[in-house]
């Protein structure tokens, strides 16, 4: 059965949906035990959900090599948040919601874009170990305790510091999850690299230009953000830099093969001219050698 998506504009409206008291107009920690039916929410704020029992996309996202003591989902404003319950038990966990106005002008506001997991798909959730789950719940409890203290001139700074701590731990846990998924990650990187090479070999850099991450992420069922983070972790290069690295590698191979003219190579690989190709590859036209500094 398809469930209607409810659009929530404010933290207060979200609290009312779960019978929670509003302690701060821009942030709330909600006990999901109060969710007695399945809901699909679209919030006008950031959300971090910790579930102790999962179903649907969240459950299917767990691999055999993942922990199973809790699942976290991160959603940017205007992204759907699934509240899943079963007929046998209520959902157990927490939902943290916070409006962008909360961290406006703060350190967190300047670096929120670094937490790219807010752009991940539902199937790219974070699966926690028991110690990790305990740590996350402790931070949730710390935010809740600060909200119960009341609102004053210190509230924004204290809450944002706790939010940043939470997101930093989640960044650490996502890296740990990638380490445990080594075999799967290696296959993904290998496949993407092969696809990039095929794109370049077909001369599509010249005809279609540099590809966007989504062109390579979508066929693998991945979000652009997740694929980019995987590549960064495994190769040290984000997608765009990896494409350029593979193009330079191919240019150097072709320049030393003597099969094509330099002008043909430059045109085939999408370089504006041979001078640019020489400069980027450190190729000396007169000596026909590479001069690395």
GROMACS .gro file of C-alpha atoms in nm:
model
  293
    1UNK     CA    1   0.000   0.000   0.000
    2UNK     CA    2   0.138   0.339  -0.103
    3UNK     CA    3   0.138   0.592   0.177
    4UNK     CA    4   0.074   0.960   0.117
    5UNK     CA    5   0.366   1.195   0.177
    6UNK     CA    6   0.301   1.462   0.440
    7UNK     CA    7   0.483   1.793   0.389
    8UNK     CA    8   0.606   1.947   0.715
    9UNK     CA    9   0.716   2.311   0.711
   10UNK     CA   10   0.822   2.364   1.073
   11UNK     CA   11   0.980   2.177   1.362
   12UNK     CA   12   0.669   2.250   1.566
   13UNK     CA   13   0.446   2.081   1.305
   14UNK     CA   14   0.671   1.776   1.311
   15UNK     CA   15   0.651   1.765   1.692
   16UNK     CA   16   0.271   1.775   1.679
   17UNK     CA   17   0.268   1.481   1.439
   18UNK     CA   18   0.451   1.271   1.701
   19UNK     CA   19   0.288   1.424   2.010
   20UNK     CA   20   0.617   1.582   2.117
   21UNK     CA   21   0.645   1.908   2.309
   22UNK     CA   22   0.825   2.189   2.125
   23UNK     CA   23   1.123   2.292   2.338
   24UNK     CA   24   1.291   2.496   2.063
   25UNK     CA   25   1.134   2.623   1.739
   26UNK     CA   26   1.431   2.519   1.524
   27UNK     CA   27   1.537   2.179   1.661
   28UNK     CA   28   1.382   1.872   1.820
   29UNK     CA   29   1.470   1.518   1.925
   30UNK     CA   30   1.166   1.295   1.871
   31UNK     CA   31   1.108   0.952   2.022
   32UNK     CA   32   0.993   0.727   1.737
   33UNK     CA   33   0.815   0.497   1.981
   34UNK     CA   34   0.532   0.748   1.941
   35UNK     CA   35   0.500   0.655   1.572
   36UNK     CA   36   0.207   0.414   1.560
   37UNK     CA   37   0.160   0.411   1.183
   38UNK     CA   38   0.371   0.432   0.871
   39UNK     CA   39   0.439   0.784   0.750
   40UNK     CA   40   0.624   0.944   0.464
   41UNK     CA   41   0.737   1.292   0.558
   42UNK     CA   42   0.890   1.568   0.349
   43UNK     CA   43   1.050   1.812   0.590
   44UNK     CA   44   1.162   2.170   0.536
   45UNK     CA   45   1.466   2.097   0.753
   46UNK     CA   46   1.752   1.853   0.803
   47UNK     CA   47   1.676   1.520   0.966
   48UNK     CA   48   1.883   1.244   1.122
   49UNK     CA   49   1.698   0.922   1.202
   50UNK     CA   50   1.823   0.631   1.412
   51UNK     CA   51   1.615   0.314   1.381
   52UNK     CA   52   1.659   0.000   1.586
   53UNK     CA   53   1.429  -0.209   1.367
   54UNK     CA   54   1.425  -0.158   0.993
   55UNK     CA   55   1.221  -0.264   0.693
   56UNK     CA   56   1.191  -0.179   0.327
   57UNK     CA   57   1.479   0.015   0.169
   58UNK     CA   58   1.659   0.063   0.501
   59UNK     CA   59   1.667  -0.310   0.573
   60UNK     CA   60   1.767  -0.403   0.218
   61UNK     CA   61   2.061  -0.162   0.232
   62UNK     CA   62   2.239  -0.375   0.493
   63UNK     CA   63   2.508  -0.607   0.357
   64UNK     CA   64   2.630  -0.925   0.523
   65UNK     CA   65   2.949  -0.744   0.626
   66UNK     CA   66   2.756  -0.462   0.801
   67UNK     CA   67   2.671  -0.428   1.168
   68UNK     CA   68   2.306  -0.466   1.267
   69UNK     CA   69   2.262  -0.280   1.597
   70UNK     CA   70   2.100   0.027   1.446
   71UNK     CA   71   2.051   0.207   1.116
   72UNK     CA   72   2.091   0.579   1.051
   73UNK     CA   73   1.939   0.782   0.772
   74UNK     CA   74   2.030   1.140   0.685
   75UNK     CA   75   1.800   1.366   0.485
   76UNK     CA   76   1.850   1.720   0.357
   77UNK     CA   77   1.556   1.964   0.347
   78UNK     CA   78   1.274   1.863   0.111
   79UNK     CA   79   1.384   1.498   0.098
   80UNK     CA   80   1.141   1.220   0.189
   81UNK     CA   81   1.179   1.064   0.535
   82UNK     CA   82   1.021   0.717   0.570
   83UNK     CA   83   0.880   0.632   0.912
   84UNK     CA   84   0.837   0.255   0.893
   85UNK     CA   85   0.644   0.049   1.148
   86UNK     CA   86   0.530  -0.311   1.136
   87UNK     CA   87   0.203  -0.468   1.240
   88UNK     CA   88   0.386  -0.650   1.519
   89UNK     CA   89   0.575  -0.368   1.689
   90UNK     CA   90   0.617   0.005   1.696
   91UNK     CA   91   0.926   0.172   1.558
   92UNK     CA   92   1.207   0.214   1.809
   93UNK     CA   93   1.457   0.494   1.767
   94UNK     CA   94   1.499   0.870   1.745
   95UNK     CA   95   1.437   1.138   1.487
   96UNK     CA   96   1.646   1.456   1.511
   97UNK     CA   97   1.517   1.748   1.306
   98UNK     CA   98   1.683   2.087   1.278
   99UNK     CA   99   1.607   2.387   1.059
  100UNK     CA  100   1.886   2.554   0.854
  101UNK     CA  101   1.818   2.880   1.040
  102UNK     CA  102   1.954   2.713   1.355
  103UNK     CA  103   2.313   2.712   1.229
  104UNK     CA  104   2.303   3.030   1.019
  105UNK     CA  105   2.624   3.226   1.081
  106UNK     CA  106   2.789   2.945   1.280
  107UNK     CA  107   3.086   2.718   1.213
  108UNK     CA  108   2.842   2.435   1.139
  109UNK     CA  109   2.670   2.652   0.880
  110UNK     CA  110   2.997   2.695   0.693
  111UNK     CA  111   3.071   2.322   0.681
  112UNK     CA  112   2.727   2.156   0.659
  113UNK     CA  113   2.796   2.092   0.288
  114UNK     CA  114   3.089   1.870   0.390
  115UNK     CA  115   2.848   1.615   0.537
  116UNK     CA  116   2.761   1.471   0.198
  117UNK     CA  117   2.566   1.179   0.343
  118UNK     CA  118   2.264   1.411   0.361
  119UNK     CA  119   2.249   1.360  -0.018
  120UNK     CA  120   2.266   0.979  -0.004
  121UNK     CA  121   1.981   0.752  -0.113
  122UNK     CA  122   1.772   0.552   0.133
  123UNK     CA  123   1.965   0.241   0.030
  124UNK     CA  124   2.293   0.404   0.135
  125UNK     CA  125   2.208   0.417   0.504
  126UNK     CA  126   2.462   0.383   0.785
  127UNK     CA  127   2.458   0.061   0.990
  128UNK     CA  128   2.588   0.083   1.345
  129UNK     CA  129   2.765  -0.145   1.588
  130UNK     CA  130   2.648  -0.153   1.949
  131UNK     CA  131   2.921   0.087   2.076
  132UNK     CA  132   2.847   0.326   1.789
  133UNK     CA  133   2.475   0.314   1.864
  134UNK     CA  134   2.542   0.392   2.232
  135UNK     CA  135   2.759   0.689   2.133
  136UNK     CA  136   2.495   0.830   1.897
  137UNK     CA  137   2.216   0.790   2.153
  138UNK     CA  138   2.431   0.969   2.411
  139UNK     CA  139   2.464   1.269   2.179
  140UNK     CA  140   2.090   1.266   2.110
  141UNK     CA  141   2.032   1.264   2.486
  142UNK     CA  142   2.276   1.553   2.526
  143UNK     CA  143   2.087   1.761   2.271
  144UNK     CA  144   1.757   1.672   2.438
  145UNK     CA  145   1.894   1.774   2.779
  146UNK     CA  146   2.008   2.109   2.640
  147UNK     CA  147   1.663   2.168   2.488
  148UNK     CA  148   1.499   2.093   2.823
  149UNK     CA  149   1.728   2.346   2.990
  150UNK     CA  150   1.558   2.625   2.798
  151UNK     CA  151   1.648   2.882   2.534
  152UNK     CA  152   1.906   3.151   2.608
  153UNK     CA  153   2.201   3.325   2.438
  154UNK     CA  154   2.415   3.012   2.472
  155UNK     CA  155   2.164   2.768   2.321
  156UNK     CA  156   2.261   2.805   1.955
  157UNK     CA  157   2.632   2.758   2.020
  158UNK     CA  158   2.589   2.457   2.249
  159UNK     CA  159   2.335   2.280   2.027
  160UNK     CA  160   2.536   2.343   1.708
  161UNK     CA  161   2.849   2.208   1.876
  162UNK     CA  162   2.662   1.891   1.968
  163UNK     CA  163   2.523   1.861   1.615
  164UNK     CA  164   2.870   1.898   1.469
  165UNK     CA  165   2.999   1.630   1.708
  166UNK     CA  166   2.717   1.398   1.599
  167UNK     CA  167   2.785   1.450   1.229
  168UNK     CA  168   3.160   1.408   1.275
  169UNK     CA  169   3.108   1.072   1.445
  170UNK     CA  170   2.875   0.970   1.162
  171UNK     CA  171   3.144   1.063   0.909
  172UNK     CA  172   3.383   0.834   1.097
  173UNK     CA  173   3.131   0.550   1.101
  174UNK     CA  174   3.062   0.581   0.728
  175UNK     CA  175   3.435   0.546   0.660
  176UNK     CA  176   3.441   0.240   0.887
  177UNK     CA  177   3.148   0.097   0.690
  178UNK     CA  178   3.339   0.147   0.365
  179UNK     CA  179   3.636  -0.038   0.515
  180UNK     CA  180   3.413  -0.336   0.602
  181UNK     CA  181   3.263  -0.326   0.253
  182UNK     CA  182   3.607  -0.348   0.093
  183UNK     CA  183   3.522  -0.620  -0.160
  184UNK     CA  184   3.205  -0.448  -0.277
  185UNK     CA  185   3.371  -0.106  -0.284
  186UNK     CA  186   3.667  -0.238  -0.486
  187UNK     CA  187   3.430  -0.381  -0.746
  188UNK     CA  188   3.245  -0.050  -0.767
  189UNK     CA  189   3.565   0.149  -0.818
  190UNK     CA  190   3.687  -0.100  -1.079
  191UNK     CA  191   3.358  -0.081  -1.269
  192UNK     CA  192   3.347   0.298  -1.263
  193UNK     CA  193   3.709   0.321  -1.378
  194UNK     CA  194   3.634   0.084  -1.667
  195UNK     CA  195   3.331   0.292  -1.764
  196UNK     CA  196   3.531   0.614  -1.751
  197UNK     CA  197   3.800   0.461  -1.975
  198UNK     CA  198   3.534   0.342  -2.220
  199UNK     CA  199   3.379   0.690  -2.227
  200UNK     CA  200   3.718   0.843  -2.307
  201UNK     CA  201   3.813   0.577  -2.564
  202UNK     CA  202   3.488   0.639  -2.751
  203UNK     CA  203   3.592   1.003  -2.798
  204UNK     CA  204   3.297   1.127  -2.595
  205UNK     CA  205   3.501   1.388  -2.411
  206UNK     CA  206   3.526   1.564  -2.747
  207UNK     CA  207   3.163   1.512  -2.851
  208UNK     CA  208   2.976   1.525  -2.519
  209UNK     CA  209   3.220   1.698  -2.283
  210UNK     CA  210   3.315   1.591  -1.933
  211UNK     CA  211   3.047   1.365  -1.781
  212UNK     CA  212   2.861   1.436  -1.459
  213UNK     CA  213   2.887   1.191  -1.171
  214UNK     CA  214   2.520   1.092  -1.209
  215UNK     CA  215   2.588   0.943  -1.554
  216UNK     CA  216   2.805   0.678  -1.388
  217UNK     CA  217   2.630   0.653  -1.051
  218UNK     CA  218   2.274   0.591  -1.174
  219UNK     CA  219   2.347   0.266  -1.366
  220UNK     CA  220   2.502   0.126  -1.048
  221UNK     CA  221   2.200   0.226  -0.839
  222UNK     CA  222   2.406   0.478  -0.642
  223UNK     CA  223   2.365   0.844  -0.561
  224UNK     CA  224   2.621   1.084  -0.704
  225UNK     CA  225   2.723   1.188  -0.352
  226UNK     CA  226   2.786   0.831  -0.235
  227UNK     CA  227   2.984   0.736  -0.546
  228UNK     CA  228   3.194   1.049  -0.516
  229UNK     CA  229   3.272   0.971  -0.151
  230UNK     CA  230   3.359   0.610  -0.234
  231UNK     CA  231   3.600   0.723  -0.505
  232UNK     CA  232   3.753   0.985  -0.277
  233UNK     CA  233   3.808   0.725  -0.006
  234UNK     CA  234   3.949   0.454  -0.232
  235UNK     CA  235   4.149   0.652  -0.490
  236UNK     CA  236   4.206   0.985  -0.318
  237UNK     CA  237   4.027   1.153  -0.608
  238UNK     CA  238   3.666   1.270  -0.646
  239UNK     CA  239   3.488   1.173  -0.967
  240UNK     CA  240   3.582   1.479  -1.172
  241UNK     CA  241   3.950   1.450  -1.078
  242UNK     CA  242   3.946   1.076  -1.153
  243UNK     CA  243   3.813   1.143  -1.504
  244UNK     CA  244   4.092   1.394  -1.562
  245UNK     CA  245   4.350   1.151  -1.423
  246UNK     CA  246   4.236   0.877  -1.662
  247UNK     CA  247   4.238   1.121  -1.954
  248UNK     CA  248   4.597   1.228  -1.876
  249UNK     CA  249   4.701   0.864  -1.850
  250UNK     CA  250   4.549   0.791  -2.189
  251UNK     CA  251   4.706   1.101  -2.342
  252UNK     CA  252   5.054   0.996  -2.225
  253UNK     CA  253   5.004   0.646  -2.363
  254UNK     CA  254   4.895   0.780  -2.702
  255UNK     CA  255   5.174   1.039  -2.723
  256UNK     CA  256   5.437   0.768  -2.688
  257UNK     CA  257   5.267   0.512  -2.912
  258UNK     CA  258   5.310   0.704  -3.237
  259UNK     CA  259   4.983   0.566  -3.374
  260UNK     CA  260   4.806   0.904  -3.402
  261UNK     CA  261   4.925   1.256  -3.463
  262UNK     CA  262   4.941   1.485  -3.161
  263UNK     CA  263   4.664   1.700  -3.309
  264UNK     CA  264   4.439   1.396  -3.350
  265UNK     CA  265   4.509   1.284  -2.993
  266UNK     CA  266   4.423   1.628  -2.855
  267UNK     CA  267   4.100   1.644  -3.054
  268UNK     CA  268   4.004   1.286  -2.962
  269UNK     CA  269   4.057   1.349  -2.590
  270UNK     CA  270   3.871   1.680  -2.591
  271UNK     CA  271   4.167   1.914  -2.541
  272UNK     CA  272   4.128   2.258  -2.696
  273UNK     CA  273   4.470   2.234  -2.860
  274UNK     CA  274   4.797   2.043  -2.849
  275UNK     CA  275   4.968   2.312  -2.641
  276UNK     CA  276   4.721   2.256  -2.357
  277UNK     CA  277   4.768   1.880  -2.381
  278UNK     CA  278   5.147   1.918  -2.372
  279UNK     CA  279   5.124   2.142  -2.067
  280UNK     CA  280   4.892   1.911  -1.871
  281UNK     CA  281   5.088   1.596  -1.953
  282UNK     CA  282   5.434   1.759  -1.907
  283UNK     CA  283   5.520   1.645  -2.260
  284UNK     CA  284   5.813   1.804  -2.445
  285UNK     CA  285   5.727   1.815  -2.814
  286UNK     CA  286   6.086   1.853  -2.931
  287UNK     CA  287   6.235   1.566  -2.729
  288UNK     CA  288   5.917   1.354  -2.736
  289UNK     CA  289   5.965   1.290  -2.366
  290UNK     CA  290   5.786   1.378  -2.046
  291UNK     CA  291   5.960   1.628  -1.822
  292UNK     CA  292   5.834   1.587  -1.465
  293UNK     CA  293   5.934   1.845  -1.208
   0.00000   0.00000   0.00000
